[in-house]
């Protein structure tokens, strides 16, 4: 049950986990259901009409007031995705409907149109996730939610702003781009609040953006935010001068000690000699090895393994009905392996492509040999990890992809194998790319508040802040990472795992990372290349055709 509302006659409106609403009487007998739509939240007005936050297949979110008498629509209002609420609350005394979204809490007019915001997201800091909110007659706000591992109830009262003090503050505009992920944004709200308390002369104006095209337009025309945080592709911003080289700030800051941070991921975030993006938190795609099955077949492997090693291992167990991995959709593992090989063949700074070289020809042949061999098991899927499927995974596959994770303990907890061997995905024959996926921060080269922006980035990298935001991600700050790792080791031991079995491998892999995903070949270019590779792997194109088309398309892209 997600929520219950009780009307004036004692009838109970139950919002279920399945997003349906069932109406029951006082004796909990079912009376009826609200049909034809899914509900994310509900409330009722003073006349017992239901107000629902709803959606239907293919529709935008909308607010609908539904008559208690005949369950017909009284009014209905759709909202654009950037204004759509996640929760609603109706105050029956003031007859006012309120909504909560990533920007803050706002009130509606009597037709479901947003009237005004009563609190922005920065003013509501204190919780990493809000489950429920209430607004009383004086517009005092109460929120219930999660702060780290604790549940908390917080209240917020209106205060009079001192206009002169606000005018004297330096205002930094910060955009955060992380589509479909809300947890980091709520962390950022609380981090900003602490920063403003520490630096009362600086105000951070925080805006969540899901439209990368708008950000592109602003930054590439010399406008945009002072700080851009997020998971955006960074190379175009760097080459067109939109980002400041942070080496300028680091070299002039005696308080910043590079040894306090994971130097591998910072080095891996450089473009040439310049550091234009600073990783704040990050995750890595690990490979989970079936230690027992590997040992039973006398197969030795370490974190330096390559595509060639994978191919040879497959050959040794093929006759036993053992495969490399479960069958992932759309050649997922091959897709990711090939993506990590591309940096060797593309020099974006020099605008050169080397797909007509013998190294690429060898890469193609080896990739096809892996694809055509006993690579993915025809009966094993990544999920579910139970029943017959789990039995096949455990007895007939050697490796399992855990996608991107930011916690050491999850590699053990999410492993389908009885004994786990932690590995990176195999390296290509040419090149040595170990990719990590980071939430980055950059300073606009046109910002008039570069020093203040740098203070905020250092705040994000401080030990306590990193410990706070790194609950589900790896931290760049070493001490914060050590503290979080100790917590995770204790949790593993309590669950009965051999917590230290893969610890050294984990540390070695973490220290070998050398390429920030934000500096990888952009999606539009990679997908163009992969279309040709996919045709080659399926036999629709031969090697010579594939090489010629890929070389031509990449050269065209680099010289646009």
Short mmCIF file of N, CA, C and O in Angstrom, two decimals, residues 373-477:
data_model
loop_
_atom_site.label_atom_id
_atom_site.label_comp_id
_atom_site.label_asym_id
_atom_site.label_seq_id
_atom_site.Cartn_x
_atom_site.Cartn_y
_atom_site.Cartn_z
N UNK A 373 31.80 -18.04 -31.40
CA UNK A 373 32.13 -19.17 -30.54
C UNK A 373 31.10 -19.39 -29.45
O UNK A 373 29.97 -18.90 -29.53
N UNK A 374 31.51 -20.08 -28.42
CA UNK A 374 30.61 -20.35 -27.30
C UNK A 374 30.62 -19.16 -26.34
O UNK A 374 31.01 -19.26 -25.18
N UNK A 375 30.20 -18.01 -26.88
CA UNK A 375 30.26 -16.77 -26.09
C UNK A 375 29.05 -16.64 -25.17
O UNK A 375 29.18 -16.61 -23.96
N UNK A 376 27.85 -16.54 -25.73
CA UNK A 376 26.67 -16.38 -24.87
C UNK A 376 25.81 -17.64 -24.92
O UNK A 376 25.52 -18.18 -25.98
N UNK A 377 25.42 -18.08 -23.74
CA UNK A 377 24.66 -19.33 -23.61
C UNK A 377 23.25 -19.13 -24.17
O UNK A 377 22.55 -18.19 -23.77
N UNK A 378 22.81 -20.00 -25.08
CA UNK A 378 21.50 -19.79 -25.72
C UNK A 378 20.31 -19.93 -24.78
O UNK A 378 19.23 -19.42 -25.07
N UNK A 379 20.50 -20.58 -23.63
CA UNK A 379 19.39 -20.78 -22.70
C UNK A 379 19.48 -19.91 -21.45
O UNK A 379 18.50 -19.82 -20.70
N UNK A 380 20.63 -19.31 -21.20
CA UNK A 380 20.82 -18.54 -19.96
C UNK A 380 20.60 -17.05 -20.21
O UNK A 380 21.15 -16.48 -21.14
N UNK A 381 19.77 -16.44 -19.39
CA UNK A 381 19.55 -15.00 -19.42
C UNK A 381 20.16 -14.37 -18.16
O UNK A 381 20.34 -15.06 -17.15
N UNK A 382 20.46 -13.08 -18.18
CA UNK A 382 21.01 -12.45 -16.97
C UNK A 382 20.05 -12.54 -15.78
O UNK A 382 20.48 -12.65 -14.62
N UNK A 383 18.75 -12.50 -16.08
CA UNK A 383 17.72 -12.57 -15.05
C UNK A 383 16.61 -13.51 -15.53
O UNK A 383 16.42 -13.65 -16.74
N UNK A 384 15.89 -14.17 -14.60
CA UNK A 384 16.00 -14.06 -13.15
C UNK A 384 17.14 -14.91 -12.61
O UNK A 384 17.54 -15.90 -13.25
N UNK A 385 17.65 -14.54 -11.44
CA UNK A 385 18.72 -15.31 -10.82
C UNK A 385 18.11 -16.31 -9.83
O UNK A 385 18.35 -16.26 -8.62
N UNK A 386 17.29 -17.20 -10.38
CA UNK A 386 16.69 -18.26 -9.58
C UNK A 386 16.26 -19.40 -10.51
O UNK A 386 16.33 -19.29 -11.73
N UNK A 387 15.85 -20.50 -9.90
CA UNK A 387 15.32 -21.62 -10.65
C UNK A 387 16.28 -22.18 -11.68
O UNK A 387 17.50 -22.21 -11.49
N UNK A 388 15.73 -22.65 -12.78
CA UNK A 388 16.50 -23.28 -13.84
C UNK A 388 17.52 -22.31 -14.44
O UNK A 388 18.65 -22.69 -14.76
N UNK A 389 17.16 -21.05 -14.59
CA UNK A 389 18.07 -20.06 -15.18
C UNK A 389 19.32 -19.89 -14.32
O UNK A 389 20.44 -19.85 -14.83
N UNK A 390 19.14 -19.82 -13.00
CA UNK A 390 20.29 -19.68 -12.10
C UNK A 390 21.17 -20.93 -12.17
O UNK A 390 22.41 -20.83 -12.14
N UNK A 391 20.55 -22.09 -12.27
CA UNK A 391 21.30 -23.35 -12.35
C UNK A 391 22.22 -23.35 -13.58
O UNK A 391 23.38 -23.75 -13.51
N UNK A 392 21.69 -22.87 -14.71
CA UNK A 392 22.50 -22.81 -15.94
C UNK A 392 23.63 -21.79 -15.79
O UNK A 392 24.78 -22.05 -16.17
N UNK A 393 23.31 -20.63 -15.23
CA UNK A 393 24.34 -19.59 -15.02
C UNK A 393 25.48 -20.15 -14.17
O UNK A 393 26.66 -19.97 -14.50
N UNK A 394 25.14 -20.81 -13.09
CA UNK A 394 26.16 -21.29 -12.16
C UNK A 394 26.98 -22.45 -12.71
O UNK A 394 28.18 -22.54 -12.46
N UNK A 395 26.36 -23.33 -13.48
CA UNK A 395 27.04 -24.54 -13.95
C UNK A 395 27.61 -24.44 -15.35
O UNK A 395 28.47 -25.25 -15.72
N UNK A 396 27.16 -23.44 -16.12
CA UNK A 396 27.54 -23.43 -17.55
C UNK A 396 28.00 -22.08 -18.06
O UNK A 396 28.15 -21.90 -19.28
N UNK A 397 28.21 -21.08 -17.19
CA UNK A 397 28.77 -19.79 -17.64
C UNK A 397 29.92 -19.39 -16.74
O UNK A 397 29.92 -19.67 -15.54
N UNK A 398 30.90 -18.72 -17.33
CA UNK A 398 32.11 -18.34 -16.60
C UNK A 398 32.10 -16.92 -16.09
O UNK A 398 32.76 -16.61 -15.10
N UNK A 399 31.35 -16.03 -16.77
CA UNK A 399 31.40 -14.61 -16.43
C UNK A 399 30.00 -14.00 -16.44
O UNK A 399 29.12 -14.43 -17.19
N UNK A 400 29.86 -12.96 -15.63
CA UNK A 400 28.57 -12.28 -15.50
C UNK A 400 28.84 -10.78 -15.41
O UNK A 400 29.68 -10.33 -14.63
N UNK A 401 28.13 -10.03 -16.22
CA UNK A 401 28.30 -8.57 -16.20
C UNK A 401 27.41 -7.98 -15.13
O UNK A 401 26.22 -8.29 -15.05
N UNK A 402 27.99 -7.10 -14.29
CA UNK A 402 27.16 -6.47 -13.27
C UNK A 402 26.82 -5.03 -13.63
O UNK A 402 26.45 -4.24 -12.77
N UNK A 403 26.97 -4.68 -14.91
CA UNK A 403 26.71 -3.33 -15.39
C UNK A 403 27.57 -2.35 -14.60
O UNK A 403 28.67 -2.67 -14.21
N UNK A 404 27.09 -1.14 -14.34
CA UNK A 404 27.92 -0.16 -13.62
C UNK A 404 27.52 -0.14 -12.15
O UNK A 404 26.36 0.06 -11.81
N UNK A 405 28.51 -0.33 -11.28
CA UNK A 405 28.27 -0.29 -9.85
C UNK A 405 29.29 0.62 -9.17
O UNK A 405 30.41 0.79 -9.66
N UNK A 406 28.87 1.20 -8.06
CA UNK A 406 29.74 2.12 -7.33
C UNK A 406 30.03 1.66 -5.92
O UNK A 406 30.42 2.47 -5.08
N UNK A 407 29.84 0.36 -5.64
CA UNK A 407 30.10 -0.18 -4.30
C UNK A 407 30.82 -1.52 -4.42
O UNK A 407 30.43 -2.37 -5.22
N UNK A 408 31.83 -1.70 -3.59
CA UNK A 408 32.56 -2.97 -3.58
C UNK A 408 31.66 -4.12 -3.16
O UNK A 408 31.70 -5.21 -3.76
N UNK A 409 30.82 -3.89 -2.16
CA UNK A 409 30.01 -5.00 -1.62
C UNK A 409 28.96 -5.51 -2.61
O UNK A 409 28.61 -6.69 -2.60
N UNK A 410 28.48 -4.64 -3.51
CA UNK A 410 27.46 -5.07 -4.46
C UNK A 410 27.96 -6.13 -5.43
O UNK A 410 27.20 -6.97 -5.91
N UNK A 411 29.27 -6.10 -5.73
CA UNK A 411 29.82 -7.11 -6.63
C UNK A 411 29.65 -8.51 -6.04
O UNK A 411 29.51 -9.49 -6.78
N UNK A 412 29.65 -8.61 -4.72
CA UNK A 412 29.45 -9.89 -4.06
C UNK A 412 27.97 -10.19 -3.89
O UNK A 412 27.49 -11.29 -4.20
N UNK A 413 27.24 -9.21 -3.40
CA UNK A 413 25.82 -9.41 -3.09
C UNK A 413 25.02 -9.73 -4.34
O UNK A 413 24.10 -10.56 -4.31
N UNK A 414 25.36 -9.11 -5.48
CA UNK A 414 24.60 -9.30 -6.72
C UNK A 414 25.15 -10.42 -7.59
O UNK A 414 24.60 -10.71 -8.64
N UNK A 415 26.23 -11.05 -7.16
CA UNK A 415 26.80 -12.13 -7.94
C UNK A 415 25.90 -13.36 -7.93
O UNK A 415 25.38 -13.75 -6.88
N UNK A 416 25.73 -14.02 -9.08
CA UNK A 416 24.93 -15.25 -9.11
C UNK A 416 25.74 -16.48 -8.73
O UNK A 416 25.19 -17.58 -8.61
N UNK A 417 27.07 -16.30 -8.57
CA UNK A 417 27.94 -17.44 -8.33
C UNK A 417 28.19 -17.66 -6.84
O UNK A 417 28.22 -16.70 -6.06
N UNK A 418 28.44 -18.91 -6.46
CA UNK A 418 28.71 -19.24 -5.05
C UNK A 418 30.04 -18.66 -4.60
O UNK A 418 30.21 -18.28 -3.44
N UNK A 419 31.02 -18.60 -5.51
CA UNK A 419 32.31 -17.99 -5.24
C UNK A 419 32.61 -17.00 -6.36
O UNK A 419 32.52 -17.34 -7.54
N UNK A 420 32.98 -15.79 -5.97
CA UNK A 420 33.12 -14.69 -6.94
C UNK A 420 34.58 -14.32 -7.16
O UNK A 420 35.36 -14.21 -6.21
N UNK A 421 34.93 -14.09 -8.42
CA UNK A 421 36.23 -13.55 -8.79
C UNK A 421 35.98 -12.20 -9.46
O UNK A 421 35.33 -12.13 -10.50
N UNK A 422 36.49 -11.14 -8.86
CA UNK A 422 36.23 -9.79 -9.36
C UNK A 422 37.26 -9.43 -10.43
O UNK A 422 38.47 -9.52 -10.22
N UNK A 423 36.75 -9.01 -11.60
CA UNK A 423 37.61 -8.68 -12.74
C UNK A 423 37.10 -7.44 -13.46
O UNK A 423 35.92 -7.10 -13.36
N UNK A 424 37.97 -6.77 -14.22
CA UNK A 424 37.47 -5.79 -15.19
C UNK A 424 37.04 -6.57 -16.43
O UNK A 424 37.35 -7.76 -16.56
N UNK A 425 36.36 -5.94 -17.39
CA UNK A 425 36.12 -6.62 -18.65
C UNK A 425 37.43 -6.70 -19.41
O UNK A 425 38.30 -5.85 -19.24
N UNK A 426 37.64 -7.73 -20.23
CA UNK A 426 38.95 -7.93 -20.87
C UNK A 426 39.36 -6.75 -21.74
O UNK A 426 38.54 -6.09 -22.36
N UNK A 427 40.65 -6.52 -21.75
CA UNK A 427 41.19 -5.41 -22.53
C UNK A 427 41.30 -5.79 -24.00
O UNK A 427 41.56 -6.94 -24.34
N UNK A 428 41.14 -4.81 -24.89
CA UNK A 428 41.33 -5.09 -26.32
C UNK A 428 42.80 -5.38 -26.59
O UNK A 428 43.68 -5.08 -25.78
N UNK A 429 43.08 -5.98 -27.73
CA UNK A 429 44.46 -6.30 -28.10
C UNK A 429 45.30 -5.03 -28.28
O UNK A 429 46.51 -5.04 -28.03
N UNK A 430 44.63 -3.97 -28.71
CA UNK A 430 45.34 -2.71 -28.94
C UNK A 430 44.68 -1.62 -28.10
O UNK A 430 43.47 -1.46 -28.10
N UNK A 431 45.51 -0.88 -27.40
CA UNK A 431 44.98 0.13 -26.50
C UNK A 431 44.81 -0.45 -25.11
O UNK A 431 44.84 -1.66 -24.91
N UNK A 432 44.63 0.43 -24.16
CA UNK A 432 44.54 -0.01 -22.76
C UNK A 432 43.52 0.85 -22.03
O UNK A 432 43.83 1.49 -21.02
N UNK A 433 42.31 0.88 -22.54
CA UNK A 433 41.30 1.77 -21.98
C UNK A 433 40.52 1.09 -20.86
O UNK A 433 39.96 0.01 -21.05
N UNK A 434 40.50 1.71 -19.69
CA UNK A 434 39.68 1.26 -18.57
C UNK A 434 38.73 2.41 -18.22
O UNK A 434 39.15 3.41 -17.62
N UNK A 435 37.49 2.26 -18.63
CA UNK A 435 36.52 3.36 -18.55
C UNK A 435 35.83 3.41 -17.20
O UNK A 435 35.54 2.38 -16.60
N UNK A 436 35.56 4.62 -16.72
CA UNK A 436 34.71 4.81 -15.55
C UNK A 436 33.63 5.83 -15.90
O UNK A 436 33.81 6.68 -16.79
N UNK A 437 32.52 5.74 -15.23
CA UNK A 437 31.34 6.56 -15.51
C UNK A 437 31.19 7.56 -14.37
O UNK A 437 30.94 7.15 -13.23
N UNK A 438 31.38 8.85 -14.64
CA UNK A 438 31.47 9.84 -13.56
C UNK A 438 30.40 10.92 -13.64
O UNK A 438 29.92 11.27 -14.73
N UNK A 439 30.04 11.41 -12.47
CA UNK A 439 29.27 12.65 -12.35
C UNK A 439 30.32 13.75 -12.23
O UNK A 439 31.06 13.82 -11.24
N UNK A 440 30.44 14.56 -13.29
CA UNK A 440 31.53 15.53 -13.40
C UNK A 440 31.09 16.96 -13.10
O UNK A 440 29.90 17.27 -13.17
N UNK A 441 32.07 17.80 -12.80
CA UNK A 441 31.81 19.22 -12.62
C UNK A 441 32.79 20.01 -13.48
O UNK A 441 33.97 19.67 -13.56
N UNK A 442 32.29 21.06 -14.15
CA UNK A 442 33.12 21.92 -14.98
C UNK A 442 32.76 23.37 -14.74
O UNK A 442 31.61 23.69 -14.38
N UNK A 443 33.72 24.26 -14.94
CA UNK A 443 33.49 25.70 -14.77
C UNK A 443 33.43 26.35 -16.16
O UNK A 443 34.29 26.10 -17.01
N UNK A 444 32.41 27.15 -16.37
CA UNK A 444 32.24 27.89 -17.62
C UNK A 444 33.41 28.87 -17.77
O UNK A 444 33.70 29.66 -16.87
N UNK A 445 34.09 28.81 -18.92
CA UNK A 445 35.24 29.70 -19.14
C UNK A 445 34.85 31.17 -19.16
O UNK A 445 35.70 32.05 -18.98
N UNK A 446 33.54 31.45 -19.37
CA UNK A 446 33.07 32.84 -19.41
C UNK A 446 32.52 33.31 -18.05
O UNK A 446 32.07 34.45 -17.94
N UNK A 447 32.56 32.46 -17.05
CA UNK A 447 32.01 32.83 -15.74
C UNK A 447 32.81 33.97 -15.11
O UNK A 447 34.04 33.99 -15.17
N UNK A 448 32.09 34.90 -14.49
CA UNK A 448 32.77 35.97 -13.77
C UNK A 448 33.07 35.57 -12.32
O UNK A 448 33.70 36.31 -11.58
N UNK A 449 32.62 34.37 -11.93
CA UNK A 449 32.84 33.90 -10.57
C UNK A 449 33.63 32.60 -10.56
O UNK A 449 33.26 31.62 -9.92
N UNK A 450 34.74 32.58 -11.25
CA UNK A 450 35.54 31.35 -11.36
C UNK A 450 36.09 30.91 -10.00
O UNK A 450 36.10 29.72 -9.68
N UNK A 451 36.57 31.87 -9.20
CA UNK A 451 37.13 31.52 -7.88
C UNK A 451 36.06 30.92 -6.98
O UNK A 451 36.31 29.95 -6.26
N UNK A 452 34.87 31.50 -7.01
CA UNK A 452 33.77 31.01 -6.17
C UNK A 452 33.31 29.63 -6.66
O UNK A 452 32.99 28.74 -5.86
N UNK A 453 33.29 29.45 -7.99
CA UNK A 453 32.91 28.15 -8.55
C UNK A 453 33.92 27.08 -8.14
O UNK A 453 33.56 25.94 -7.83
N UNK A 454 35.20 27.43 -8.14
CA UNK A 454 36.23 26.49 -7.73
C UNK A 454 36.08 26.12 -6.24
O UNK A 454 36.28 24.96 -5.86
N UNK A 455 35.70 27.08 -5.43
CA UNK A 455 35.44 26.79 -4.01
C UNK A 455 34.36 25.72 -3.88
O UNK A 455 34.45 24.83 -3.03
N UNK A 456 33.33 25.82 -4.72
CA UNK A 456 32.24 24.85 -4.63
C UNK A 456 32.70 23.47 -5.08
O UNK A 456 32.34 22.46 -4.47
N UNK A 457 33.51 23.41 -6.12
CA UNK A 457 34.02 22.11 -6.57
C UNK A 457 34.89 21.48 -5.48
O UNK A 457 34.79 20.27 -5.21
N UNK A 458 35.71 22.28 -4.83
CA UNK A 458 36.52 21.75 -3.72
C UNK A 458 35.62 21.27 -2.58
O UNK A 458 35.92 20.27 -1.92
N UNK A 459 34.53 21.98 -2.36
CA UNK A 459 33.55 21.57 -1.34
C UNK A 459 32.98 20.20 -1.70
O UNK A 459 32.84 19.33 -0.82
N UNK A 460 32.67 19.99 -2.97
CA UNK A 460 32.15 18.69 -3.42
C UNK A 460 33.16 17.57 -3.20
O UNK A 460 32.78 16.41 -2.99
N UNK A 461 34.45 17.90 -3.24
CA UNK A 461 35.51 16.91 -3.10
C UNK A 461 35.98 16.72 -1.67
O UNK A 461 36.84 15.86 -1.41
N UNK A 462 35.45 17.49 -0.74
CA UNK A 462 35.90 17.39 0.66
C UNK A 462 35.48 16.06 1.27
O UNK A 462 34.51 15.42 0.83
N UNK A 463 36.20 15.62 2.27
CA UNK A 463 36.00 14.28 2.83
C UNK A 463 34.57 14.03 3.30
O UNK A 463 33.95 13.03 2.96
N UNK A 464 34.03 14.93 4.11
CA UNK A 464 32.69 14.71 4.67
C UNK A 464 31.61 14.73 3.60
O UNK A 464 30.66 13.94 3.64
N UNK A 465 31.74 15.64 2.63
CA UNK A 465 30.75 15.71 1.57
C UNK A 465 30.83 14.46 0.69
O UNK A 465 29.81 13.88 0.30
N UNK A 466 32.05 14.01 0.38
CA UNK A 466 32.22 12.80 -0.41
C UNK A 466 31.65 11.57 0.31
O UNK A 466 31.03 10.72 -0.30
N UNK A 467 31.86 11.52 1.61
CA UNK A 467 31.31 10.40 2.40
C UNK A 467 29.79 10.41 2.33
O UNK A 467 29.15 9.36 2.24
N UNK A 468 29.20 11.61 2.32
CA UNK A 468 27.74 11.75 2.27
C UNK A 468 27.18 11.35 0.91
O UNK A 468 26.23 10.56 0.82
N UNK A 469 27.77 11.86 -0.17
CA UNK A 469 27.20 11.61 -1.50
C UNK A 469 27.68 10.29 -2.10
O UNK A 469 27.16 9.86 -3.13
N UNK A 470 28.65 9.63 -1.45
CA UNK A 470 29.22 8.41 -2.01
C UNK A 470 28.60 7.12 -1.50
O UNK A 470 29.23 6.07 -1.61
N UNK A 471 27.40 7.20 -0.97
CA UNK A 471 26.75 6.01 -0.42
C UNK A 471 26.61 4.91 -1.47
O UNK A 471 26.79 3.72 -1.18
N UNK A 472 26.31 5.28 -2.72
CA UNK A 472 26.11 4.28 -3.78
C UNK A 472 27.08 4.45 -4.94
O UNK A 472 26.87 3.91 -6.02
N UNK A 473 28.15 5.23 -4.73
CA UNK A 473 29.13 5.47 -5.78
C UNK A 473 30.52 5.50 -5.18
O UNK A 473 30.70 5.71 -3.99
N UNK A 474 31.53 5.32 -6.02
CA UNK A 474 32.90 5.47 -5.58
C UNK A 474 33.23 6.95 -5.47
O UNK A 474 32.77 7.76 -6.27
N UNK A 475 34.05 7.28 -4.48
CA UNK A 475 34.41 8.68 -4.25
C UNK A 475 35.79 8.97 -4.81
O UNK A 475 36.64 8.08 -4.92
N UNK A 476 36.02 10.24 -5.12
CA UNK A 476 37.33 10.67 -5.59
C UNK A 476 38.24 10.96 -4.40
O UNK A 476 39.44 10.76 -4.47
N UNK A 477 37.65 11.41 -3.30
CA UNK A 477 38.41 11.67 -2.08
C UNK A 477 38.81 10.34 -1.45
O UNK A 477 37.97 9.50 -1.14
#
